[in-house]
Short mmCIF file of C-alpha atoms in Angstrom, two decimals:
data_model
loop_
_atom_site.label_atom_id
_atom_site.label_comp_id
_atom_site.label_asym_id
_atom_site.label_seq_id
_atom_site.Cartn_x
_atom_site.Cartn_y
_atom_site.Cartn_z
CA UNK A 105 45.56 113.87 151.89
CA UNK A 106 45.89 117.60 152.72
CA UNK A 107 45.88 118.49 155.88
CA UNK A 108 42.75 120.03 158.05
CA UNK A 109 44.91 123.24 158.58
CA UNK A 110 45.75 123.75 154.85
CA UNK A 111 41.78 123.09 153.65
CA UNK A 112 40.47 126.63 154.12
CA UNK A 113 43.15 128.10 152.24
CA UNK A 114 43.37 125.62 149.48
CA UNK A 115 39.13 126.62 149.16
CA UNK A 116 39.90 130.10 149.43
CA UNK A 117 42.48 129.51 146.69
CA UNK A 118 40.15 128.13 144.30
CA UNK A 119 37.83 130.66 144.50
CA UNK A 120 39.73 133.54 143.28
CA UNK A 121 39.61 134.68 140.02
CA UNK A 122 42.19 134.09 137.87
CA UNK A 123 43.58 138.07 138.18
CA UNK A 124 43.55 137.24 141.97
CA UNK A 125 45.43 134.22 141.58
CA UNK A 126 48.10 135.54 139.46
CA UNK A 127 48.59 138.88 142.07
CA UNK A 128 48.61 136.46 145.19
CA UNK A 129 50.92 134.58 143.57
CA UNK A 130 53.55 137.41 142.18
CA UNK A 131 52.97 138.38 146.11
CA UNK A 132 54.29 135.37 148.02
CA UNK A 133 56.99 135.11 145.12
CA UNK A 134 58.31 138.63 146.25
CA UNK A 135 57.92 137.68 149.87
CA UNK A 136 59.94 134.67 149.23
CA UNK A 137 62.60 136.09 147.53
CA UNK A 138 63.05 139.35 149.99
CA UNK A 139 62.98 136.69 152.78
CA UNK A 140 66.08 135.07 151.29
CA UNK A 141 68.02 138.16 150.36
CA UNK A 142 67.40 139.64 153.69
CA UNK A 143 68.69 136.30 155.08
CA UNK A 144 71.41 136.16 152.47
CA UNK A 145 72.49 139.90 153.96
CA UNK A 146 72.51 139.22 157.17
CA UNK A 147 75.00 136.29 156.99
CA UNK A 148 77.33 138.79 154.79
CA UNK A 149 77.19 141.56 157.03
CA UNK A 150 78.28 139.14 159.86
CA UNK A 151 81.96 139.51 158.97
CA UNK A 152 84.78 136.75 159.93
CA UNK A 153 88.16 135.75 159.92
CA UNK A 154 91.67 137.25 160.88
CA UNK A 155 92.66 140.86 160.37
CA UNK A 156 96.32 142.09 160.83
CA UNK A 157 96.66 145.50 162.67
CA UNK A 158 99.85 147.58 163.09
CA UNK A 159 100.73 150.73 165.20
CA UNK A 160 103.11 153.23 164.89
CA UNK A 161 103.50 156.31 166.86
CA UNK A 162 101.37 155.74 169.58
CA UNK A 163 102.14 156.32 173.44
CA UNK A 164 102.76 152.53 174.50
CA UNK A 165 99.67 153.22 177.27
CA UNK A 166 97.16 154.22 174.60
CA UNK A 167 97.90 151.31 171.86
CA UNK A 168 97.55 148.87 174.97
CA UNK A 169 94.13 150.11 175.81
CA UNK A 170 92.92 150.25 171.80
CA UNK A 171 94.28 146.72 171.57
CA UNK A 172 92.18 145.86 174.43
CA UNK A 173 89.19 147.06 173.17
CA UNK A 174 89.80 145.71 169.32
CA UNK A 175 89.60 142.43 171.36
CA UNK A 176 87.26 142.10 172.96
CA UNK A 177 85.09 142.16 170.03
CA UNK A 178 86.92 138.47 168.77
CA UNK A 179 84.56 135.53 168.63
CA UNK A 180 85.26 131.79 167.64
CA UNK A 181 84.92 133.48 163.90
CA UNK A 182 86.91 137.04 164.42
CA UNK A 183 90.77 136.94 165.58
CA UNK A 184 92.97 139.82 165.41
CA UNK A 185 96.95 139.90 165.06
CA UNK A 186 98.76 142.98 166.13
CA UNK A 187 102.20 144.45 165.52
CA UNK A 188 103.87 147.34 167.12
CA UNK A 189 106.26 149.01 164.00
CA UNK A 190 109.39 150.94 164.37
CA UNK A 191 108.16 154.68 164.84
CA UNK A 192 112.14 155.78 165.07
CA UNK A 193 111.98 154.99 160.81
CA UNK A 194 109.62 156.06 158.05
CA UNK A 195 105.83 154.46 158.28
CA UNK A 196 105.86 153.65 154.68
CA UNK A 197 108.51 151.48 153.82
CA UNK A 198 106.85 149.32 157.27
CA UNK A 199 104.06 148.86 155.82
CA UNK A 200 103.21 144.99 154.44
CA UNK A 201 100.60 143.86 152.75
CA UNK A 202 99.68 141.51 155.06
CA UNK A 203 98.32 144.51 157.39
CA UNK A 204 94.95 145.05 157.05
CA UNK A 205 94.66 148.26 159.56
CA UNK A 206 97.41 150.98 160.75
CA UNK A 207 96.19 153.06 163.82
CA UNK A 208 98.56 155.90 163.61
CA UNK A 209 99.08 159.64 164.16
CA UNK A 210 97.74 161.85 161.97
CA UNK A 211 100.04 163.52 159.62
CA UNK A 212 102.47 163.08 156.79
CA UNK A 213 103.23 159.64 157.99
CA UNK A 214 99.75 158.54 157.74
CA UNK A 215 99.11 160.07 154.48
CA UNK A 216 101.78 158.26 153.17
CA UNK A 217 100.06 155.18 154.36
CA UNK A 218 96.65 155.07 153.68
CA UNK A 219 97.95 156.91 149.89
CA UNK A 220 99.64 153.36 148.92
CA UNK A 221 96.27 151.39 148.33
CA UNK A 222 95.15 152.14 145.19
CA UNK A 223 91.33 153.43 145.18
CA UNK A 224 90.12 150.25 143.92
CA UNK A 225 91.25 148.29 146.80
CA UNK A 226 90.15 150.72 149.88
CA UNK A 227 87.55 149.89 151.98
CA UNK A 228 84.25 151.18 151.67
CA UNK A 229 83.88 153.08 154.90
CA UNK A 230 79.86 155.15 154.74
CA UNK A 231 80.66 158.74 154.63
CA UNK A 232 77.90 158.76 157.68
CA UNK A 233 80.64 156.90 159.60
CA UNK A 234 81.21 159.77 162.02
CA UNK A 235 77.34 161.52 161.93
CA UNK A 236 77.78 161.95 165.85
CA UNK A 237 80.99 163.57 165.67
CA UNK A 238 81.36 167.63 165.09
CA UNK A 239 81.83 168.83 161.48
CA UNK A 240 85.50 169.70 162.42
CA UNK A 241 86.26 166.39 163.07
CA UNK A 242 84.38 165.16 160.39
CA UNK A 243 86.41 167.38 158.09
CA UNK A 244 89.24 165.81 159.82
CA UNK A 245 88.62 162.71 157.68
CA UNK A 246 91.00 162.11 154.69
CA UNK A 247 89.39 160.72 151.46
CA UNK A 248 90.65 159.72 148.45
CA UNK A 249 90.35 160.52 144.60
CA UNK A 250 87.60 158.55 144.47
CA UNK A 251 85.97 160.21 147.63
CA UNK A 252 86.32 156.90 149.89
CA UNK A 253 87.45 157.52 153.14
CA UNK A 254 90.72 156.28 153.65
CA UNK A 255 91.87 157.97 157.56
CA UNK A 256 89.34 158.50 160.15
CA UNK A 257 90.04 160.53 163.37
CA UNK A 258 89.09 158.11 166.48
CA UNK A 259 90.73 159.67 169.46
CA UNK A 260 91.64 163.55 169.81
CA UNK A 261 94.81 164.91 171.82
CA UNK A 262 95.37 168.45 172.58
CA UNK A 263 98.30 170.81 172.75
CA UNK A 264 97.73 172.18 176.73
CA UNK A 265 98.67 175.56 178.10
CA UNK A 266 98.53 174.84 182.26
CA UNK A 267 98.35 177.54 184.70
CA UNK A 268 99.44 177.48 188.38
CA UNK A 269 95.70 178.19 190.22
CA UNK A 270 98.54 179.06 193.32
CA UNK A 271 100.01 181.55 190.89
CA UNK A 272 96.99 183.04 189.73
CA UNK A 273 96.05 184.04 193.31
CA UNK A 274 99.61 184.52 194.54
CA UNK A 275 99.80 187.56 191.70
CA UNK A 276 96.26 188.88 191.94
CA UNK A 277 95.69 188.26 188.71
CA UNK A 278 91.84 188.50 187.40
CA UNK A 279 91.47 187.55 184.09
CA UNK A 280 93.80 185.95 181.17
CA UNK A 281 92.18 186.91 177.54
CA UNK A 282 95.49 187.39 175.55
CA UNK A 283 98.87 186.64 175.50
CA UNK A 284 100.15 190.02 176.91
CA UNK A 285 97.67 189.01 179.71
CA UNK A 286 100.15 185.53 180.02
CA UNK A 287 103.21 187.79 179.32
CA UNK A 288 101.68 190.12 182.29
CA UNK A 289 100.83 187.37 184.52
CA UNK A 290 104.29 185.47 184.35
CA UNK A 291 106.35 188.59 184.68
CA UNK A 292 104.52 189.06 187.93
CA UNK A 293 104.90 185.37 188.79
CA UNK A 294 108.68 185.06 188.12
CA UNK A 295 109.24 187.19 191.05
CA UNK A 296 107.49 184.06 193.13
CA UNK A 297 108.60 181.07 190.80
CA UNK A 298 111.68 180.17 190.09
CA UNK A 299 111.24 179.74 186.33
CA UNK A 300 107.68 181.23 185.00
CA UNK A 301 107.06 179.29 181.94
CA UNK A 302 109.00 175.69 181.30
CA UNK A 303 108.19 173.33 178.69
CA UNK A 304 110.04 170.45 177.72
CA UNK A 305 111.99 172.14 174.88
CA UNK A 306 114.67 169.21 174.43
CA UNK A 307 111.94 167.29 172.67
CA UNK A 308 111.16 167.59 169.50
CA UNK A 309 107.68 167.44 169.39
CA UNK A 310 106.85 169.44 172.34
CA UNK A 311 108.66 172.10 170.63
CA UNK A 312 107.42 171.64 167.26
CA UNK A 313 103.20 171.59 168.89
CA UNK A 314 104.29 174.75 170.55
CA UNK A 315 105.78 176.52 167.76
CA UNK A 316 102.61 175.47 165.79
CA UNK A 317 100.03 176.67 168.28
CA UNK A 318 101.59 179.42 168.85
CA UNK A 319 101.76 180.18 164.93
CA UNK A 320 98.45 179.05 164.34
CA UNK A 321 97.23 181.85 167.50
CA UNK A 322 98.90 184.85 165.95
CA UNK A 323 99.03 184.02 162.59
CA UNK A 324 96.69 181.24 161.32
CA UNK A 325 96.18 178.12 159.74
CA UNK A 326 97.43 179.21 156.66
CA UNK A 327 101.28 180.48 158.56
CA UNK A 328 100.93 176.89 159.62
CA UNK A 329 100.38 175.35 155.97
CA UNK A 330 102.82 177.36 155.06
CA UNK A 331 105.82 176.25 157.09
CA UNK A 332 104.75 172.64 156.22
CA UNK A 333 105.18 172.72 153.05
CA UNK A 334 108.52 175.01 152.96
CA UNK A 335 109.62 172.04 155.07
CA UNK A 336 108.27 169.24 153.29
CA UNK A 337 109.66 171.01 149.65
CA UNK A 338 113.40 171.14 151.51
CA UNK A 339 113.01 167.42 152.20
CA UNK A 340 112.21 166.03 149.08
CA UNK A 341 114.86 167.79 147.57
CA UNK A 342 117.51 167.01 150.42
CA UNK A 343 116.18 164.09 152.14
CA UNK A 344 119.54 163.51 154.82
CA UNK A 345 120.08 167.29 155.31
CA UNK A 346 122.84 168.18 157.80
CA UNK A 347 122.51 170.87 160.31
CA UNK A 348 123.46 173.68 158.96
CA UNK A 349 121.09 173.07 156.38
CA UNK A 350 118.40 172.50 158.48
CA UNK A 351 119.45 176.03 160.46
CA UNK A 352 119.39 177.59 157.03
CA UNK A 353 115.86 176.69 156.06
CA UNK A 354 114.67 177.59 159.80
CA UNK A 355 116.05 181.16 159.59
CA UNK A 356 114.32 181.24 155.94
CA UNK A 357 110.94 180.64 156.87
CA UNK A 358 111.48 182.53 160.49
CA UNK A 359 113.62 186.02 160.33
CA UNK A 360 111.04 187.91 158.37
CA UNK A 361 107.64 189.85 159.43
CA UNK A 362 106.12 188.01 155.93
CA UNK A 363 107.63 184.10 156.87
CA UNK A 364 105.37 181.74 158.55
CA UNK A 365 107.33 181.14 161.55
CA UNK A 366 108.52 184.68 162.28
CA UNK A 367 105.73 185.45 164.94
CA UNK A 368 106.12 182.32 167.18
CA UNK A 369 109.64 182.01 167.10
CA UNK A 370 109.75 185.83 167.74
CA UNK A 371 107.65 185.28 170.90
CA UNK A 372 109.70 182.53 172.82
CA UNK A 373 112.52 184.29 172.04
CA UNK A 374 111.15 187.27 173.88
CA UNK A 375 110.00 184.86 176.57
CA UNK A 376 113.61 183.73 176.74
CA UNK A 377 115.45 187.23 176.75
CA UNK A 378 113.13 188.03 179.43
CA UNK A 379 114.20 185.78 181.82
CA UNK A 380 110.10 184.28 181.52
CA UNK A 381 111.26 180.18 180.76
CA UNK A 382 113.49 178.43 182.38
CA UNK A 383 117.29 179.52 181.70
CA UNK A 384 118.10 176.12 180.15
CA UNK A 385 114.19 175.60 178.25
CA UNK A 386 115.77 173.84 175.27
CA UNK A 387 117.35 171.47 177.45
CA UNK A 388 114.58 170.43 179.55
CA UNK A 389 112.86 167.23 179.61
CA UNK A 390 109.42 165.81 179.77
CA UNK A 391 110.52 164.60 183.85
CA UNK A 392 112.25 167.58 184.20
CA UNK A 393 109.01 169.64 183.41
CA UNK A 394 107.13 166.84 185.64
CA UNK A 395 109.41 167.72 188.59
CA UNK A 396 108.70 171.24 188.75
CA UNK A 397 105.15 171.16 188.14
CA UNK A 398 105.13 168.39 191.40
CA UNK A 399 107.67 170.97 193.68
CA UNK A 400 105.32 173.79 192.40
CA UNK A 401 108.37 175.54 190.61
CA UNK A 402 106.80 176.83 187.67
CA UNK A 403 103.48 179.16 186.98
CA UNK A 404 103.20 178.17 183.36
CA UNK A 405 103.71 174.73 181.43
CA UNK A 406 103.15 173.76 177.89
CA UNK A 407 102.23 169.65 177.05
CA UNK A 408 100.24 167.46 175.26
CA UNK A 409 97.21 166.08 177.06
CA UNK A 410 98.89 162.47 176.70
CA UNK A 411 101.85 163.55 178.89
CA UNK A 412 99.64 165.84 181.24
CA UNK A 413 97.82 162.04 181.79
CA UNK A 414 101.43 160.82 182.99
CA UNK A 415 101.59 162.93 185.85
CA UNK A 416 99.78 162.44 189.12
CA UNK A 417 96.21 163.83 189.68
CA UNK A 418 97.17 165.23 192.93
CA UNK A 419 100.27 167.13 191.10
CA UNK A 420 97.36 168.17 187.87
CA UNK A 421 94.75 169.22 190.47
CA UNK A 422 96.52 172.60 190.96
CA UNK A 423 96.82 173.35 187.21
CA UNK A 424 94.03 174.39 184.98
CA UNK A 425 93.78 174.71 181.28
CA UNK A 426 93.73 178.70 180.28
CA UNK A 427 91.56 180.29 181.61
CA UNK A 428 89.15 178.07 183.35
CA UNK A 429 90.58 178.86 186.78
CA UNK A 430 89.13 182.61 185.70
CA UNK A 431 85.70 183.53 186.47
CA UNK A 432 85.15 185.68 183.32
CA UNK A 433 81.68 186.09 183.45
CA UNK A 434 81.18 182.83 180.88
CA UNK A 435 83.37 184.14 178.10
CA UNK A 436 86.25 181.86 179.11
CA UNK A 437 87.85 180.46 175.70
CA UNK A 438 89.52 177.49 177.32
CA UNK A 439 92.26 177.46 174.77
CA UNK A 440 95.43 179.40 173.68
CA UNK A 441 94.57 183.01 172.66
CA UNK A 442 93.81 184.85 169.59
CA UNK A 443 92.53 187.87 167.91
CA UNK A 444 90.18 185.79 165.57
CA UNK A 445 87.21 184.19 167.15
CA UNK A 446 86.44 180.77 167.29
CA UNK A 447 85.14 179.98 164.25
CA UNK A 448 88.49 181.32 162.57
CA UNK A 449 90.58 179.51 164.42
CA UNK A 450 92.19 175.72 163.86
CA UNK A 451 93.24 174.44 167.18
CA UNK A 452 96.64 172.15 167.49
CA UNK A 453 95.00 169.05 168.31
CA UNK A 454 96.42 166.13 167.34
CA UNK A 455 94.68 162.96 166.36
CA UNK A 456 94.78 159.20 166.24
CA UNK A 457 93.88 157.66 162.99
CA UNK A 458 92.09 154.77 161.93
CA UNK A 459 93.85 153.60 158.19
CA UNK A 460 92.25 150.97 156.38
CA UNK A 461 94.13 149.19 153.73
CA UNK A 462 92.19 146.20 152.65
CA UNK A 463 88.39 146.17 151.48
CA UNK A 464 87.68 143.02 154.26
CA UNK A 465 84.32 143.39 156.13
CA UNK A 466 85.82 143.01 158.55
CA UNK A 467 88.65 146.09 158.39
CA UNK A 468 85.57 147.83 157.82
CA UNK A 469 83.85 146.20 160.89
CA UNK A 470 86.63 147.18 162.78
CA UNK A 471 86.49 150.65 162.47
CA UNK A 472 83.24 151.34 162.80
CA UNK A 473 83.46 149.31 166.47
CA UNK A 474 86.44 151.83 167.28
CA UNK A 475 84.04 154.62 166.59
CA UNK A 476 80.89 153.02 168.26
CA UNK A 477 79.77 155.08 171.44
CA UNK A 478 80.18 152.34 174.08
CA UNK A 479 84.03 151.76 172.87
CA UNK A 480 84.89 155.49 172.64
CA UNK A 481 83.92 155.71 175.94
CA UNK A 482 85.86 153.25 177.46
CA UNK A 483 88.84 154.25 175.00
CA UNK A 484 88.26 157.80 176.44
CA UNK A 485 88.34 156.65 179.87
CA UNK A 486 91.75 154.35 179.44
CA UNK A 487 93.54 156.90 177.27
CA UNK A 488 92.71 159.94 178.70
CA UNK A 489 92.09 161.48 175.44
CA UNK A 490 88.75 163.05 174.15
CA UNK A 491 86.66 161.25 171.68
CA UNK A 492 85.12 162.16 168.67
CA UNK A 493 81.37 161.22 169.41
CA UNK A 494 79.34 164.54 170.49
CA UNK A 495 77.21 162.14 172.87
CA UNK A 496 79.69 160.21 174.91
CA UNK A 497 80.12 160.61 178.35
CA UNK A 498 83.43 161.56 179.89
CA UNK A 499 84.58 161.28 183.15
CA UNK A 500 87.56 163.89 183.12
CA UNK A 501 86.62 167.66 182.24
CA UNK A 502 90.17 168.37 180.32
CA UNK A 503 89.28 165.41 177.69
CA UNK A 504 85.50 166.69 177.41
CA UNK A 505 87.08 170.38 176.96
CA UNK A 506 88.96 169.34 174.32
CA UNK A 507 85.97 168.10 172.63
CA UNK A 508 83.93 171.04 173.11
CA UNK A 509 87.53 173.51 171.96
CA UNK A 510 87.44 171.30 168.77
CA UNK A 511 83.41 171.41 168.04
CA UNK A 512 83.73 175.49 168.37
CA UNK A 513 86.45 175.63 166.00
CA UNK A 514 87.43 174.18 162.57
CA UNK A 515 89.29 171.10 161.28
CA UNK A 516 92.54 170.49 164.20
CA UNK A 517 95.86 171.71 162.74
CA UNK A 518 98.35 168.23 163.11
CA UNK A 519 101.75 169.88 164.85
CA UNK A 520 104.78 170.40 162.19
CA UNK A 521 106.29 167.32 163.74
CA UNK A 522 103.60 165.04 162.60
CA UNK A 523 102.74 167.13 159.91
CA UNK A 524 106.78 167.70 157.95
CA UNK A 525 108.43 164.73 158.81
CA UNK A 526 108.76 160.90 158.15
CA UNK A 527 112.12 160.18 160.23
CA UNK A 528 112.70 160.80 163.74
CA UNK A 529 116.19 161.79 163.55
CA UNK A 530 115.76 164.81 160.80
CA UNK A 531 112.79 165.78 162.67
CA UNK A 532 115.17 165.99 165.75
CA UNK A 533 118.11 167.72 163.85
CA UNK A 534 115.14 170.28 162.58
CA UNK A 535 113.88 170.75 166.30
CA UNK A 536 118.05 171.48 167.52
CA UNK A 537 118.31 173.84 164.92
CA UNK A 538 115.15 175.77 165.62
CA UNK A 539 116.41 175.77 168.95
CA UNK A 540 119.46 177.18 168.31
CA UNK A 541 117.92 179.73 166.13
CA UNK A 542 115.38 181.27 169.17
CA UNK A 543 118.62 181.82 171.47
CA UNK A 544 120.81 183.85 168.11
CA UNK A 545 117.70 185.64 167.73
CA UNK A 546 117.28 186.28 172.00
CA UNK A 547 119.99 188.22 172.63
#
């Protein structure tokens, strides 16, 4: 017998008319069947199983904290393995197919990378992926033929130009808009400091950010394509180059008003003949640099903002990114100086990189936590670095200025060492030679 509760219906039922009957039934058959799709969705979109991540390049501080993050998001369904590759050798040739992610810096490395999985196979990141993120790090994003996105930017570092707030007042100076206003500044100061400007010139990519930020300030992105691909041309045709070759190809693309280096190496050589860097520059170290910034030796320093986090806040706390220490009345540009405004300009800012290689759910799932607010955030906070979401909050005003630098500006230029090279030890011999070629060119 039916029961009580179903009675009503049942006589409601059978007092339609047939049209009625055949609509209410379509009705619940459409119910019925989105019910079970939208069930059927929900258990796919849960994703499972093991994925295989690798990282090359990284500072050994910032792949620690991403592995943290990555997981805490494992459950009794989700496990992750991780492998640290050799970053003194080519990415490529590393790279297995039992990796399912590479988190790696962007560059020609990476490019080589994420351009070995055929389009069929990549995973099929949305292109809404980063809608809270700036359109210059959007544009940041590499996609393939097929327009899938096959790099995406999670964490942004920054090429930083510190000056000594002690120095500032110590030489009266009142504002900093240009780089004869630096050049002004430090000849002042190098009657105070022992060496004016230092950088850590014995390492290669120190010296290769600030030869491309300083070629991107006077002479633009395109200088800095430019010398890329001169470089990148040489290699493939001479892949073990010795050093003079590598001194030959430097004075090529540097000794002449129309070649894309001629401007920034022109400038540190000036630096140099003037007795503005430290004597022995080229020969300096990243501690060495530390040191004097600690003994308050120096008025001027070039680093990344992933060595700057190295050093102690109490040492930091009397250096200031150009020119915030400078009350200009609001027009403070915060980054290296240029005749083009900001929306010409391409800031040297280089980036971490997400690199899918396998179309699991849950390589997919994986990036998308990496660029969820909460984990940027913390990944922010642990690295040091700025993130890529507009709306997260960050406790340290150097990572949120790189954020806003970016934002103002266009798509970050990736430093000629990331940018030209594969192997550590030509990328070295290129960095000697260039070197060698600001002190002929100094005297």
């Amino acid at each position: 017998m039916l029961p009580l509760v179903y009675r009503p219906s049942l006589c409601y039922y059978l007092s339609m008319s047939k049209k009625t009957k055949i609509i209410a039934i379509i009705g619940a058959a459409v119910f019925v069947i989105a019910l079970v799709l939208t069930i059927i969705l929900l258990s796919l979109g849960k994703a499972s199983g093991k994925l295989s991540i690798a990282f090359y390049g990284l500072e050994e501080s910032q792949e620690a904290s991403i592995r943290e993050e990555i997981k805490k998001s494992e459950t009794d369904k989700i496990s992750y393995t991780f492998q640290t590759l050799d970053s003194t050798t080519a990415l490529l040739p590393q790279v297995k197919e039992s990796f399912d992610l590479i988190i790696a810096p962007a560059g020609r490395n990476a490019d080589f990378a994420a351009s070995s999985v055929s389009s069929k196979k990549s995973p099929a990141l949305s292109n809404d992926i980063l809608k809270g993120s700036s359109v210059s790090i959007r544009s940041a994003s590499v996609y393939n033929e097929n327009k899938k996105i096959i790099q995406i930017p999670f964490l942004i570092d920054n090429t930083e130009l510190l000056v000594s707030t002690k120095a500032l007042r110590s030489t009266g100076t009142q504002t900093i808009q240009t780089w004869s206003d630096i050049e002004d500044f430090t000849e002042k100061a190098k009657e105070i400091y022992p060496s004016a400007i230092v950088f850590a010139g014995s390492d290669s990519d120190t010296l290769f950010s600030l030869i491309t930020a300083l070629t991107e300030a006077y002479s633009g992105k395109k200088a800095c394509d430019e010398a890329r691909e001169q470089i990148r041309e040489f290699l493939a045709k001479t892949p073990s180059p010795d050093n003079k070759q590598c001194f030959d190809l430097i004075k090529e693309i540097s000794e002449n008003p129309d070649t894309p280096l001629y401007t920034a190496t022109q400038v540190i050589a000036r630096w140099h003949k003037g007795r503005l860097t430290h004597p022995n520059v080229f020969q300096m170290t990243k501690k060495d640099v530390e040191a004097y910034l600690k003994n308050d030796n120096t008025a001027l320093a070039f680093m990344s903002l992933s060595d700057h986090r190295k050093i102690d806040t109490n040492t930091m706390s009397r250096y200031t990114c150009l020119p915030r220490a400078l009350n200009n009345g609001g027009n403070s540009v915060g980054f290296f100086p240029s005749v083009r405004t900001a929306t010409g300009r391409n800031l040297v800012s280089p980036l971490i990189m997400a690199i899918p290689l396998t179309p699991k759910k849950l390589t997919k799932q994986t990036v998308e936590y990496l660029v969820s607010t909460p984990v940027q955030e913390s990944l922010s906070a642990k690295t040091g670095l700025s993130p890529v979401l507009n709306s997260c909050q960050i406790p340290d005003i150097q990572a949120d200025d790189v954020r806003f630098f970016v934002a103002a500006t266009n798509a970050p230029v990736q430093p000629l060492g990331n940018s030209a090279f594969t192997e550590k030890s030509v990328k070295d011999m290129f960095a000697k030679e260039l070197s060698g070629y600001i002190i002929s060119i100094s005297f």
